[in-house]
């Protein structure tokens, strides 16, 4: 689970200010997103990430800069991107969708000057997102009033939200909204990520988009699919065959192209929109693509996904236990799935589950209302009976529970054996 004590690893000291780490669609470098005024006139600022070890000792990590910073061409937009040598452990921070309902639970993170003499200077302030401002800035209000002298130095710091399984970055702080002499509301101005998208568009040959690397290519996920935990019999052989199938699909499919075609269709009702970029969704999507291909004579195409969704469609929920979300699942638009089809669920924080399918009786026990008929295909008369509700892990679970069925599997017959023994499981 994402925790507040992990926030410092995404926060850096940039000269006399702060910055926020973010991993773009690139395996060669990471970004520090900051305010231009923090580095104005300095093309080689020092960047230090502070953390505490298990004994509470401060660890100062100096990050290596690649080239000169990139600043926004519009002087009214105080945004800058610094490329640094790849930082290995920052993938769980995603970009936040600043919708009208997504306003609470954010933190301003940074290294204020008020703590500059402390060995460990990191600080967070809880904030709520408020109104839009001139040039596209946003305003946020600190949950506890802080003076300008307390906040100075946090310019360039991230506005970050903690979700069930990840962190969401809404933007980068610019400054206090007004001086202490004018207001005591404790308001700050920050830059949404659109400012940084614009910098990237202006420098598209040198900068990569603000999405995790796997959004650009399924290949980055190949080594993480179908872990088959605790399977001893023929585990490597089964994994190799499934990975072979997945590898061939990578040439024609990517999360980016699927998102372009289907948008947010894979989110269960009530799920934060930013979860559409979550790694677990795309790991599961590559798995279900591979399962579809295993049971298809013809090579799958992107257009055929619309047809495949009538038989089985994947959805994601941000939770540690997918069975908590039955009510929300049946509030979701399920109209693509026809009678006899399957609602396939993956959960962000539940890699392996003990419950791989839910019966109609269990569904009825856990919901309080009949699904909206507009959310159900017209081929479905009794949604709780006509649609199967299963977890993505059901495929792996079936293989594990029937391990001896694979005892005679060889390299030559692995595809045929897998196809025959898993037909109709998902």
Coordinates of C-alpha atoms in Angstrom, one line a residue, residues 11-293:
X11 CA 11.0 14.7 -3.5
X12 CA 14.4 16.3 -4.1
X13 CA 16.2 19.4 -3.1
X14 CA 17.0 21.6 -6.1
X15 CA 19.4 24.3 -5.1
X16 CA 17.4 26.6 -2.8
X17 CA 14.1 25.0 -3.7
X18 CA 12.5 21.6 -4.3
X19 CA 11.5 19.3 -7.2
X20 CA 9.5 16.1 -7.8
X21 CA 10.8 12.9 -9.4
X22 CA 8.7 11.4 -12.2
X23 CA 9.4 8.5 -14.6
X24 CA 8.4 9.3 -18.3
X25 CA 8.1 6.8 -21.2
X26 CA 11.8 6.2 -21.4
X27 CA 14.2 3.7 -19.9
X28 CA 17.3 5.8 -20.1
X29 CA 16.5 8.8 -17.8
X30 CA 14.0 10.2 -15.2
X31 CA 12.7 13.7 -14.7
X32 CA 12.8 16.2 -12.0
X33 CA 9.8 18.5 -12.4
X34 CA 10.3 21.9 -10.7
X35 CA 9.6 25.6 -11.0
X36 CA 11.7 27.6 -13.4
X37 CA 12.5 30.3 -10.9
X38 CA 14.2 27.7 -8.6
X39 CA 16.9 27.2 -11.3
X40 CA 16.8 30.5 -13.1
X41 CA 20.3 31.3 -14.3
X42 CA 21.7 27.9 -13.3
X43 CA 22.0 25.3 -15.9
X44 CA 23.7 22.8 -13.6
X45 CA 21.8 22.9 -10.3
X46 CA 22.6 20.5 -7.5
X47 CA 19.8 17.9 -7.0
X48 CA 19.8 15.9 -3.8
X49 CA 17.3 13.2 -2.6
X50 CA 17.1 12.7 1.1
X51 CA 15.9 9.6 2.8
X52 CA 16.2 7.9 6.2
X53 CA 17.5 4.4 6.6
X54 CA 16.0 1.8 9.0
X55 CA 18.0 3.3 11.9
X56 CA 16.9 6.9 11.2
X57 CA 20.1 8.0 9.6
X58 CA 19.9 10.6 6.9
X59 CA 21.0 9.4 3.4
X60 CA 21.8 12.2 0.9
X61 CA 21.8 10.9 -2.7
X62 CA 23.1 13.3 -5.4
X63 CA 21.4 12.8 -8.7
X64 CA 23.3 13.1 -12.0
X65 CA 21.9 15.7 -14.4
X66 CA 21.7 15.0 -18.1
X67 CA 22.1 18.1 -20.2
X68 CA 20.6 21.5 -19.4
X69 CA 17.1 22.1 -18.0
X70 CA 14.1 22.6 -20.2
X71 CA 11.9 25.6 -19.3
X72 CA 8.6 26.7 -20.6
X73 CA 8.7 29.1 -23.5
X74 CA 5.9 31.2 -22.0
X75 CA 7.3 33.3 -19.2
X76 CA 3.9 33.3 -17.5
X77 CA 4.3 29.5 -16.9
X78 CA 7.0 28.9 -14.3
X79 CA 7.7 25.3 -15.2
X80 CA 11.0 23.4 -15.9
X81 CA 12.0 19.8 -16.5
X82 CA 15.5 18.5 -15.6
X83 CA 16.6 15.1 -17.0
X84 CA 18.6 13.0 -14.6
X85 CA 20.2 9.6 -14.7
X86 CA 17.5 6.9 -14.4
X87 CA 16.1 6.5 -10.8
X88 CA 15.1 3.0 -10.3
X89 CA 12.3 3.1 -7.7
X90 CA 9.8 5.8 -8.8
X91 CA 7.4 3.9 -11.0
X92 CA 4.5 4.0 -8.5
X93 CA 3.9 7.7 -9.0
X94 CA 1.3 8.4 -11.7
X95 CA -0.2 11.6 -13.1
X96 CA -3.4 12.8 -11.4
X97 CA -6.6 13.6 -13.2
X98 CA -7.7 16.9 -11.7
X99 CA -11.4 16.4 -12.1
X100 CA -13.9 18.4 -10.1
X101 CA -14.4 15.7 -7.5
X102 CA -10.7 14.9 -7.1
X103 CA -9.8 17.7 -4.6
X104 CA -8.9 16.2 -1.2
X105 CA -6.1 14.1 0.2
X106 CA -3.1 15.8 -1.5
X107 CA 0.2 16.8 0.1
X108 CA 2.6 19.6 -0.8
X109 CA 6.1 18.0 -0.5
X110 CA 9.4 19.7 -0.4
X111 CA 12.4 21.0 1.5
X112 CA 11.5 24.4 3.0
X113 CA 14.2 26.9 3.9
X114 CA 12.8 26.9 7.5
X115 CA 14.4 23.5 7.9
X116 CA 17.6 24.1 5.9
X117 CA 19.7 23.8 9.0
X118 CA 18.2 20.4 9.9
X119 CA 20.1 17.4 8.7
X120 CA 16.7 16.1 7.4
X121 CA 14.8 19.0 5.8
X122 CA 11.8 17.2 4.1
X123 CA 8.3 18.4 5.0
X124 CA 4.8 17.7 3.9
X125 CA 1.7 19.9 4.2
X126 CA -1.8 18.5 3.6
X127 CA -3.7 20.5 1.0
X128 CA -7.0 20.6 -0.8
X129 CA -7.3 21.6 -4.5
X130 CA -9.3 24.8 -5.0
X131 CA -10.1 27.1 -8.0
X132 CA -8.4 27.6 -11.4
X133 CA -6.4 30.8 -11.9
X134 CA -5.0 32.9 -14.7
X135 CA -2.7 31.2 -17.3
X136 CA -3.9 27.8 -16.1
X137 CA -2.5 27.7 -12.6
X138 CA -4.4 26.1 -9.8
X139 CA -4.9 27.2 -6.2
X140 CA -4.6 24.9 -3.2
X141 CA -5.3 25.5 0.5
X142 CA -3.2 24.2 3.3
X143 CA -5.2 22.2 5.9
X144 CA -3.2 24.1 8.6
X145 CA -2.2 27.7 8.1
X146 CA 1.4 28.2 7.4
X147 CA 3.3 31.5 6.9
X148 CA 5.2 32.3 3.8
X149 CA 8.5 31.9 5.7
X150 CA 7.5 28.3 6.5
X151 CA 6.8 27.5 2.9
X152 CA 9.7 29.2 1.1
X153 CA 11.9 26.5 -0.4
X154 CA 9.1 24.2 -1.2
X155 CA 8.7 25.9 -4.6
X156 CA 9.0 23.2 -7.2
X157 CA 7.7 20.6 -4.8
X158 CA 5.1 18.1 -5.9
X159 CA 1.4 18.2 -5.0
X160 CA 0.9 14.4 -4.4
X161 CA -2.1 12.3 -3.4
X162 CA -1.9 8.9 -1.7
X163 CA -4.1 6.2 -3.2
X164 CA -4.6 2.6 -2.3
X165 CA -1.7 1.3 -4.4
X166 CA 0.1 4.3 -5.8
X167 CA 0.9 8.0 -5.6
X168 CA -0.8 10.6 -7.9
X169 CA 1.0 13.8 -8.9
X170 CA -1.3 16.7 -9.6
X171 CA 1.3 19.4 -10.2
X172 CA 4.2 21.4 -9.0
X173 CA 4.1 24.3 -6.5
X174 CA 5.0 27.8 -7.7
X175 CA 4.5 30.1 -4.7
X176 CA 2.3 31.3 -1.9
X177 CA -0.8 32.9 -3.5
X178 CA -0.4 36.2 -1.7
X179 CA 1.8 37.6 1.1
X180 CA 1.1 37.0 4.8
X181 CA 0.2 40.7 5.1
X182 CA -2.7 40.4 2.6
X183 CA -4.3 37.0 3.6
X184 CA -3.9 34.3 6.3
X185 CA -5.7 31.6 4.3
X186 CA -2.5 29.6 3.7
X187 CA -3.1 29.3 0.0
X188 CA -0.5 28.3 -2.6
X189 CA -0.4 28.4 -6.4
X190 CA 0.7 25.3 -8.4
X191 CA 1.3 24.3 -12.0
X192 CA -0.8 21.4 -13.4
X193 CA 1.1 18.8 -15.4
X194 CA -0.3 20.3 -18.6
X195 CA 2.5 23.0 -18.2
X196 CA 5.1 20.2 -18.4
X197 CA 3.3 18.4 -21.3
X198 CA 3.7 21.7 -23.2
X199 CA 7.5 21.7 -22.5
X200 CA 7.7 18.2 -23.8
X201 CA 5.7 19.1 -27.0
X202 CA 8.1 22.0 -27.6
X203 CA 11.1 19.6 -27.2
X204 CA 9.6 16.3 -28.6
X205 CA 13.0 15.1 -30.0
X206 CA 14.7 15.4 -26.6
X207 CA 11.9 14.7 -24.1
X208 CA 9.5 11.8 -23.5
X209 CA 5.8 12.0 -22.4
X210 CA 4.7 12.0 -18.8
X211 CA 3.5 8.4 -18.6
X212 CA 5.2 5.3 -17.2
X213 CA 7.4 3.4 -19.7
X214 CA 5.1 0.4 -20.0
X215 CA 2.3 2.7 -21.5
X216 CA 4.5 2.9 -24.6
X217 CA 5.2 -0.8 -24.9
X218 CA 3.9 -4.1 -23.4
X219 CA 7.5 -5.4 -23.9
X220 CA 8.5 -3.8 -20.6
X221 CA 6.0 -6.1 -18.8
X222 CA 6.9 -9.4 -20.4
X223 CA 8.9 -10.6 -17.5
X224 CA 6.2 -10.0 -14.9
X225 CA 3.2 -11.7 -16.5
X226 CA 1.9 -15.2 -15.4
X227 CA 4.1 -15.6 -12.3
X228 CA 2.3 -18.9 -11.4
X229 CA 3.2 -18.8 -7.7
X230 CA 4.1 -22.1 -6.0
X231 CA 3.7 -24.1 -9.2
X232 CA 6.5 -26.7 -9.4
X233 CA 5.4 -28.9 -12.3
X234 CA 6.6 -27.5 -15.7
X235 CA 6.4 -23.9 -14.4
X236 CA 9.2 -22.5 -16.7
X237 CA 7.8 -24.4 -19.7
X238 CA 4.3 -23.0 -19.2
X239 CA 5.6 -19.5 -18.6
X240 CA 7.9 -19.6 -21.7
X241 CA 4.9 -20.6 -23.9
X242 CA 2.7 -17.8 -22.5
X243 CA 5.5 -15.3 -22.8
X244 CA 6.1 -16.4 -26.4
X245 CA 2.5 -15.7 -27.2
X246 CA 2.7 -12.3 -25.4
X247 CA 5.9 -11.3 -27.2
X248 CA 4.2 -11.7 -30.6
X249 CA 1.3 -9.6 -29.5
X250 CA 3.7 -6.7 -28.5
X251 CA 4.2 -5.9 -32.1
X252 CA 0.6 -5.0 -32.7
X253 CA -0.7 -3.9 -29.3
X254 CA 0.5 -1.3 -26.7
X255 CA -1.3 0.3 -23.8
X256 CA -1.1 3.7 -25.6
X257 CA -3.0 2.4 -28.6
X258 CA -5.6 0.6 -26.5
X259 CA -6.1 3.8 -24.4
X260 CA -6.5 5.8 -27.6
X261 CA -9.3 3.5 -28.8
X262 CA -11.1 2.7 -25.5
X263 CA -10.2 5.5 -23.1
X264 CA -11.3 4.9 -19.5
X265 CA -13.6 2.0 -20.3
X266 CA -11.6 -0.4 -18.1
X267 CA -12.3 1.5 -14.8
X268 CA -14.8 0.0 -12.4
X269 CA -17.4 2.6 -11.2
X270 CA -16.0 4.9 -8.6
X271 CA -12.3 4.2 -9.4
X272 CA -10.0 7.2 -9.6
X273 CA -9.5 8.0 -13.3
X274 CA -5.7 8.2 -12.9
X275 CA -5.7 4.4 -12.2
X276 CA -6.1 3.9 -16.0
X277 CA -2.3 4.2 -16.1
X278 CA -1.7 1.7 -13.3
X279 CA 0.8 -1.1 -13.9
X280 CA -1.4 -3.8 -12.7
X281 CA -4.1 -3.0 -15.3
X282 CA -1.6 -3.4 -18.1
X283 CA 0.0 -6.5 -16.7
X284 CA -3.5 -8.0 -16.5
X285 CA -4.4 -6.7 -20.0
X286 CA -1.3 -8.4 -21.5
X287 CA -2.3 -11.6 -19.8
X288 CA -5.9 -11.5 -21.1
X289 CA -4.6 -10.7 -24.6
X290 CA -2.4 -13.7 -24.4
X291 CA -5.2 -15.9 -23.1
X292 CA -7.4 -14.7 -26.0
X293 CA -4.6 -15.5 -28.5

